[in-house]
PDB file of C-alpha atoms in Angstrom:
ATOM      1  CA  UNK A  18      -0.222  -0.369   0.154  1.00  0.00           C
ATOM      2  CA  UNK A  19       0.966   3.626  -0.807  1.00  0.00           C
ATOM      3  CA  UNK A  20      -0.305   6.330   1.790  1.00  0.00           C
ATOM      4  CA  UNK A  21      -0.441  10.357   1.272  1.00  0.00           C
ATOM      5  CA  UNK A  22      -0.091  11.693   4.470  1.00  0.00           C
ATOM      6  CA  UNK A  23      -0.283  15.788   4.055  1.00  0.00           C
ATOM      7  CA  UNK A  24       0.392  18.686   6.668  1.00  0.00           C
ATOM      8  CA  UNK A  25      -1.343  21.998   6.822  1.00  0.00           C
ATOM      9  CA  UNK A  26       0.118  25.349   8.053  1.00  0.00           C
ATOM     10  CA  UNK A  27       2.275  24.946  11.279  1.00  0.00           C
ATOM     11  CA  UNK A  28       2.518  21.140  12.211  1.00  0.00           C
ATOM     12  CA  UNK A  29       6.100  21.649  11.096  1.00  0.00           C
ATOM     13  CA  UNK A  30       6.334  22.597  14.617  1.00  0.00           C
ATOM     14  CA  UNK A  31       4.915  20.073  16.578  1.00  0.00           C
ATOM     15  CA  UNK A  32       6.798  18.785  19.565  1.00  0.00           C
ATOM     16  CA  UNK A  33       7.127  23.107  20.264  1.00  0.00           C
ATOM     17  CA  UNK A  34       4.230  24.569  19.327  1.00  0.00           C
ATOM     18  CA  UNK A  35       1.147  24.777  22.270  1.00  0.00           C
ATOM     19  CA  UNK A  36       2.979  21.098  23.880  1.00  0.00           C
ATOM     20  CA  UNK A  37      -0.452  21.182  26.146  1.00  0.00           C
ATOM     21  CA  UNK A  38      -2.205  20.623  23.367  1.00  0.00           C
ATOM     22  CA  UNK A  39      -0.838  19.436  20.397  1.00  0.00           C
ATOM     23  CA  UNK A  40       1.527  17.337  22.556  1.00  0.00           C
ATOM     24  CA  UNK A  41       5.878  16.610  23.079  1.00  0.00           C
ATOM     25  CA  UNK A  42       6.785  14.706  19.495  1.00  0.00           C
ATOM     26  CA  UNK A  43       7.865  17.077  16.710  1.00  0.00           C
ATOM     27  CA  UNK A  44       6.294  15.548  12.656  1.00  0.00           C
ATOM     28  CA  UNK A  45       9.242  14.406  11.993  1.00  0.00           C
ATOM     29  CA  UNK A  46       9.006  11.729  15.004  1.00  0.00           C
ATOM     30  CA  UNK A  47       5.696  10.563  14.019  1.00  0.00           C
ATOM     31  CA  UNK A  48       6.400  10.446  10.596  1.00  0.00           C
ATOM     32  CA  UNK A  49       9.255   8.227  11.559  1.00  0.00           C
ATOM     33  CA  UNK A  50       7.180   6.339  14.001  1.00  0.00           C
ATOM     34  CA  UNK A  51       4.646   5.185  11.223  1.00  0.00           C
ATOM     35  CA  UNK A  52       7.206   4.336   9.340  1.00  0.00           C
ATOM     36  CA  UNK A  53       8.613   1.548  11.558  1.00  0.00           C
ATOM     37  CA  UNK A  54       5.838   0.725  13.043  1.00  0.00           C
ATOM     38  CA  UNK A  55       4.094   0.049   8.589  1.00  0.00           C
ATOM     39  CA  UNK A  56       7.051  -1.897   7.205  1.00  0.00           C
ATOM     40  CA  UNK A  57       5.182  -3.115   4.437  1.00  0.00           C
ATOM     41  CA  UNK A  58       2.919   0.978   3.696  1.00  0.00           C
ATOM     42  CA  UNK A  59       4.581   3.190   1.703  1.00  0.00           C
ATOM     43  CA  UNK A  60       4.838   6.488   3.181  1.00  0.00           C
ATOM     44  CA  UNK A  61       5.199   9.503   1.150  1.00  0.00           C
ATOM     45  CA  UNK A  62       4.823  12.758   3.894  1.00  0.00           C
ATOM     46  CA  UNK A  63       4.315  16.488   2.391  1.00  0.00           C
ATOM     47  CA  UNK A  64       3.479  19.611   4.946  1.00  0.00           C
ATOM     48  CA  UNK A  65       3.663  22.661   4.114  1.00  0.00           C
ATOM     49  CA  UNK A  66       2.707  26.390   5.097  1.00  0.00           C
ATOM     50  CA  UNK A  67       1.257  27.291   1.877  1.00  0.00           C
ATOM     51  CA  UNK A  68      -2.656  26.803   0.952  1.00  0.00           C
ATOM     52  CA  UNK A  69      -1.684  25.730  -2.846  1.00  0.00           C
ATOM     53  CA  UNK A  70       1.400  23.275  -2.246  1.00  0.00           C
ATOM     54  CA  UNK A  71      -0.858  21.214  -0.700  1.00  0.00           C
ATOM     55  CA  UNK A  72      -3.989  21.924  -3.704  1.00  0.00           C
ATOM     56  CA  UNK A  73      -0.414  20.843  -6.463  1.00  0.00           C
ATOM     57  CA  UNK A  74       0.417  17.876  -4.022  1.00  0.00           C
ATOM     58  CA  UNK A  75      -2.868  16.788  -3.926  1.00  0.00           C
ATOM     59  CA  UNK A  76      -3.300  17.348  -7.934  1.00  0.00           C
ATOM     60  CA  UNK A  77      -0.398  14.955  -8.636  1.00  0.00           C
ATOM     61  CA  UNK A  78      -2.690  12.360  -7.193  1.00  0.00           C
ATOM     62  CA  UNK A  79      -4.250  12.526 -10.015  1.00  0.00           C
ATOM     63  CA  UNK A  80      -2.110  11.011 -12.496  1.00  0.00           C
ATOM     64  CA  UNK A  81       0.303   8.956 -10.109  1.00  0.00           C
ATOM     65  CA  UNK A  82      -2.238   7.867  -7.326  1.00  0.00           C
ATOM     66  CA  UNK A  83      -1.750   6.299  -3.817  1.00  0.00           C
ATOM     67  CA  UNK A  84      -3.809   4.358  -2.158  1.00  0.00           C
ATOM     68  CA  UNK A  85      -5.227   6.738   0.712  1.00  0.00           C
ATOM     69  CA  UNK A  86      -4.314   9.970   2.118  1.00  0.00           C
ATOM     70  CA  UNK A  87      -4.282  10.566   5.470  1.00  0.00           C
ATOM     71  CA  UNK A  88      -4.666  14.321   5.861  1.00  0.00           C
ATOM     72  CA  UNK A  89      -3.971  17.264   9.432  1.00  0.00           C
ATOM     73  CA  UNK A  90      -4.504  19.693   7.201  1.00  0.00           C
ATOM     74  CA  UNK A  91      -4.380  22.475  10.230  1.00  0.00           C
ATOM     75  CA  UNK A  92      -5.852  25.474  10.488  1.00  0.00           C
ATOM     76  CA  UNK A  93      -7.347  25.458   6.555  1.00  0.00           C
ATOM     77  CA  UNK A  94      -9.489  22.295   7.530  1.00  0.00           C
ATOM     78  CA  UNK A  95     -11.911  25.220   8.963  1.00  0.00           C
ATOM     79  CA  UNK A  96     -11.789  27.057   6.427  1.00  0.00           C
ATOM     80  CA  UNK A  97     -10.019  26.262   2.719  1.00  0.00           C
ATOM     81  CA  UNK A  98     -13.319  25.179  -0.104  1.00  0.00           C
ATOM     82  CA  UNK A  99      -9.756  24.481  -1.544  1.00  0.00           C
ATOM     83  CA  UNK A 100      -8.562  22.110   0.210  1.00  0.00           C
ATOM     84  CA  UNK A 101     -12.392  20.201   0.307  1.00  0.00           C
ATOM     85  CA  UNK A 102     -12.059  20.427  -3.784  1.00  0.00           C
ATOM     86  CA  UNK A 103      -8.550  18.967  -3.682  1.00  0.00           C
ATOM     87  CA  UNK A 104     -10.005  16.068  -1.803  1.00  0.00           C
ATOM     88  CA  UNK A 105     -13.761  15.293  -2.618  1.00  0.00           C
ATOM     89  CA  UNK A 106     -12.353  15.479  -6.660  1.00  0.00           C
ATOM     90  CA  UNK A 107      -9.559  11.814  -5.115  1.00  0.00           C
ATOM     91  CA  UNK A 108     -11.247   8.432  -4.818  1.00  0.00           C
ATOM     92  CA  UNK A 109      -8.764   6.840  -2.890  1.00  0.00           C
ATOM     93  CA  UNK A 110      -9.699   6.952   1.085  1.00  0.00           C
ATOM     94  CA  UNK A 111      -8.895   9.452   2.824  1.00  0.00           C
ATOM     95  CA  UNK A 112      -8.613   9.936   6.813  1.00  0.00           C
ATOM     96  CA  UNK A 113      -9.242  13.429   8.226  1.00  0.00           C
ATOM     97  CA  UNK A 114      -6.898  13.183  11.087  1.00  0.00           C
ATOM     98  CA  UNK A 115      -6.379  16.450  13.831  1.00  0.00           C
ATOM     99  CA  UNK A 116      -4.404  16.287  16.915  1.00  0.00           C
ATOM    100  CA  UNK A 117      -6.175  18.105  19.395  1.00  0.00           C
ATOM    101  CA  UNK A 118      -9.843  17.862  20.190  1.00  0.00           C
ATOM    102  CA  UNK A 119     -11.308  20.580  17.912  1.00  0.00           C
ATOM    103  CA  UNK A 120     -15.078  19.559  19.576  1.00  0.00           C
ATOM    104  CA  UNK A 121     -14.278  20.571  22.248  1.00  0.00           C
ATOM    105  CA  UNK A 122     -11.847  23.688  21.521  1.00  0.00           C
ATOM    106  CA  UNK A 123     -12.232  27.131  19.934  1.00  0.00           C
ATOM    107  CA  UNK A 124     -15.511  28.066  18.446  1.00  0.00           C
ATOM    108  CA  UNK A 125     -14.205  27.981  14.838  1.00  0.00           C
ATOM    109  CA  UNK A 126     -12.470  25.008  14.936  1.00  0.00           C
ATOM    110  CA  UNK A 127     -15.249  23.488  15.640  1.00  0.00           C
ATOM    111  CA  UNK A 128     -16.625  22.951  12.031  1.00  0.00           C
ATOM    112  CA  UNK A 129     -14.445  20.938   9.166  1.00  0.00           C
ATOM    113  CA  UNK A 130     -15.366  21.899   6.151  1.00  0.00           C
ATOM    114  CA  UNK A 131     -12.852  19.294   4.484  1.00  0.00           C
ATOM    115  CA  UNK A 132     -14.869  16.020   6.360  1.00  0.00           C
ATOM    116  CA  UNK A 133     -17.429  15.860   3.784  1.00  0.00           C
ATOM    117  CA  UNK A 134     -14.477  14.786   1.716  1.00  0.00           C
ATOM    118  CA  UNK A 135     -13.381  11.750   4.115  1.00  0.00           C
ATOM    119  CA  UNK A 136     -14.586   8.442   4.547  1.00  0.00           C
ATOM    120  CA  UNK A 137     -12.785   9.310   7.913  1.00  0.00           C
ATOM    121  CA  UNK A 138     -12.265  11.604  10.427  1.00  0.00           C
ATOM    122  CA  UNK A 139     -10.275  11.110  14.281  1.00  0.00           C
ATOM    123  CA  UNK A 140      -9.896  14.164  16.366  1.00  0.00           C
ATOM    124  CA  UNK A 141      -8.491  14.180  19.793  1.00  0.00           C
ATOM    125  CA  UNK A 142      -6.257  11.095  19.970  1.00  0.00           C
ATOM    126  CA  UNK A 143      -3.179  12.788  20.006  1.00  0.00           C
ATOM    127  CA  UNK A 144       0.289  11.882  17.764  1.00  0.00           C
ATOM    128  CA  UNK A 145      -2.148   8.161  17.987  1.00  0.00           C
ATOM    129  CA  UNK A 146      -4.479   9.628  15.622  1.00  0.00           C
ATOM    130  CA  UNK A 147      -2.462   8.847  12.857  1.00  0.00           C
ATOM    131  CA  UNK A 148      -1.516   5.269  13.459  1.00  0.00           C
ATOM    132  CA  UNK A 149      -5.922   4.867  14.091  1.00  0.00           C
ATOM    133  CA  UNK A 150      -5.064   6.444  10.867  1.00  0.00           C
ATOM    134  CA  UNK A 151      -3.546   4.292   8.883  1.00  0.00           C
ATOM    135  CA  UNK A 152      -5.265   1.404  11.210  1.00  0.00           C
ATOM    136  CA  UNK A 153      -8.810   2.838   9.188  1.00  0.00           C
ATOM    137  CA  UNK A 154      -6.484   3.519   5.715  1.00  0.00           C
ATOM    138  CA  UNK A 155      -5.607  -0.685   5.832  1.00  0.00           C
ATOM    139  CA  UNK A 156      -8.872  -2.060   6.032  1.00  0.00           C
ATOM    140  CA  UNK A 157     -10.347  -0.405   3.674  1.00  0.00           C
TER     141      UNK A 157
END
């Protein structure tokens, strides 16, 4: 299986940014955990603070499809209709991941405009959410 993991704005600062909300693990540590845990899966990882770069990476899946996508859109989750459109046009299974419990936070975070373009949402499981997302993709 080939799985693409997309991480949006500010997720490059995991482990440094608000550890009481997002934990102490860096994004690199989370990705390394997946690679060493799931040796039968080929992961590609892309993180960007720029919305257009995330669109470009998703658009590339049209000509070079993967078996599944895991996306943590960061703040783009709550307002990016272009991210929704890019996800929605792809037919492979998609899992939306949030490290924090978005429904127990600020009002604006309780809305995800990308959810209906995804098959599964995992929210509030911390870094373990990425493993849960892999397990969800393995079952489809």
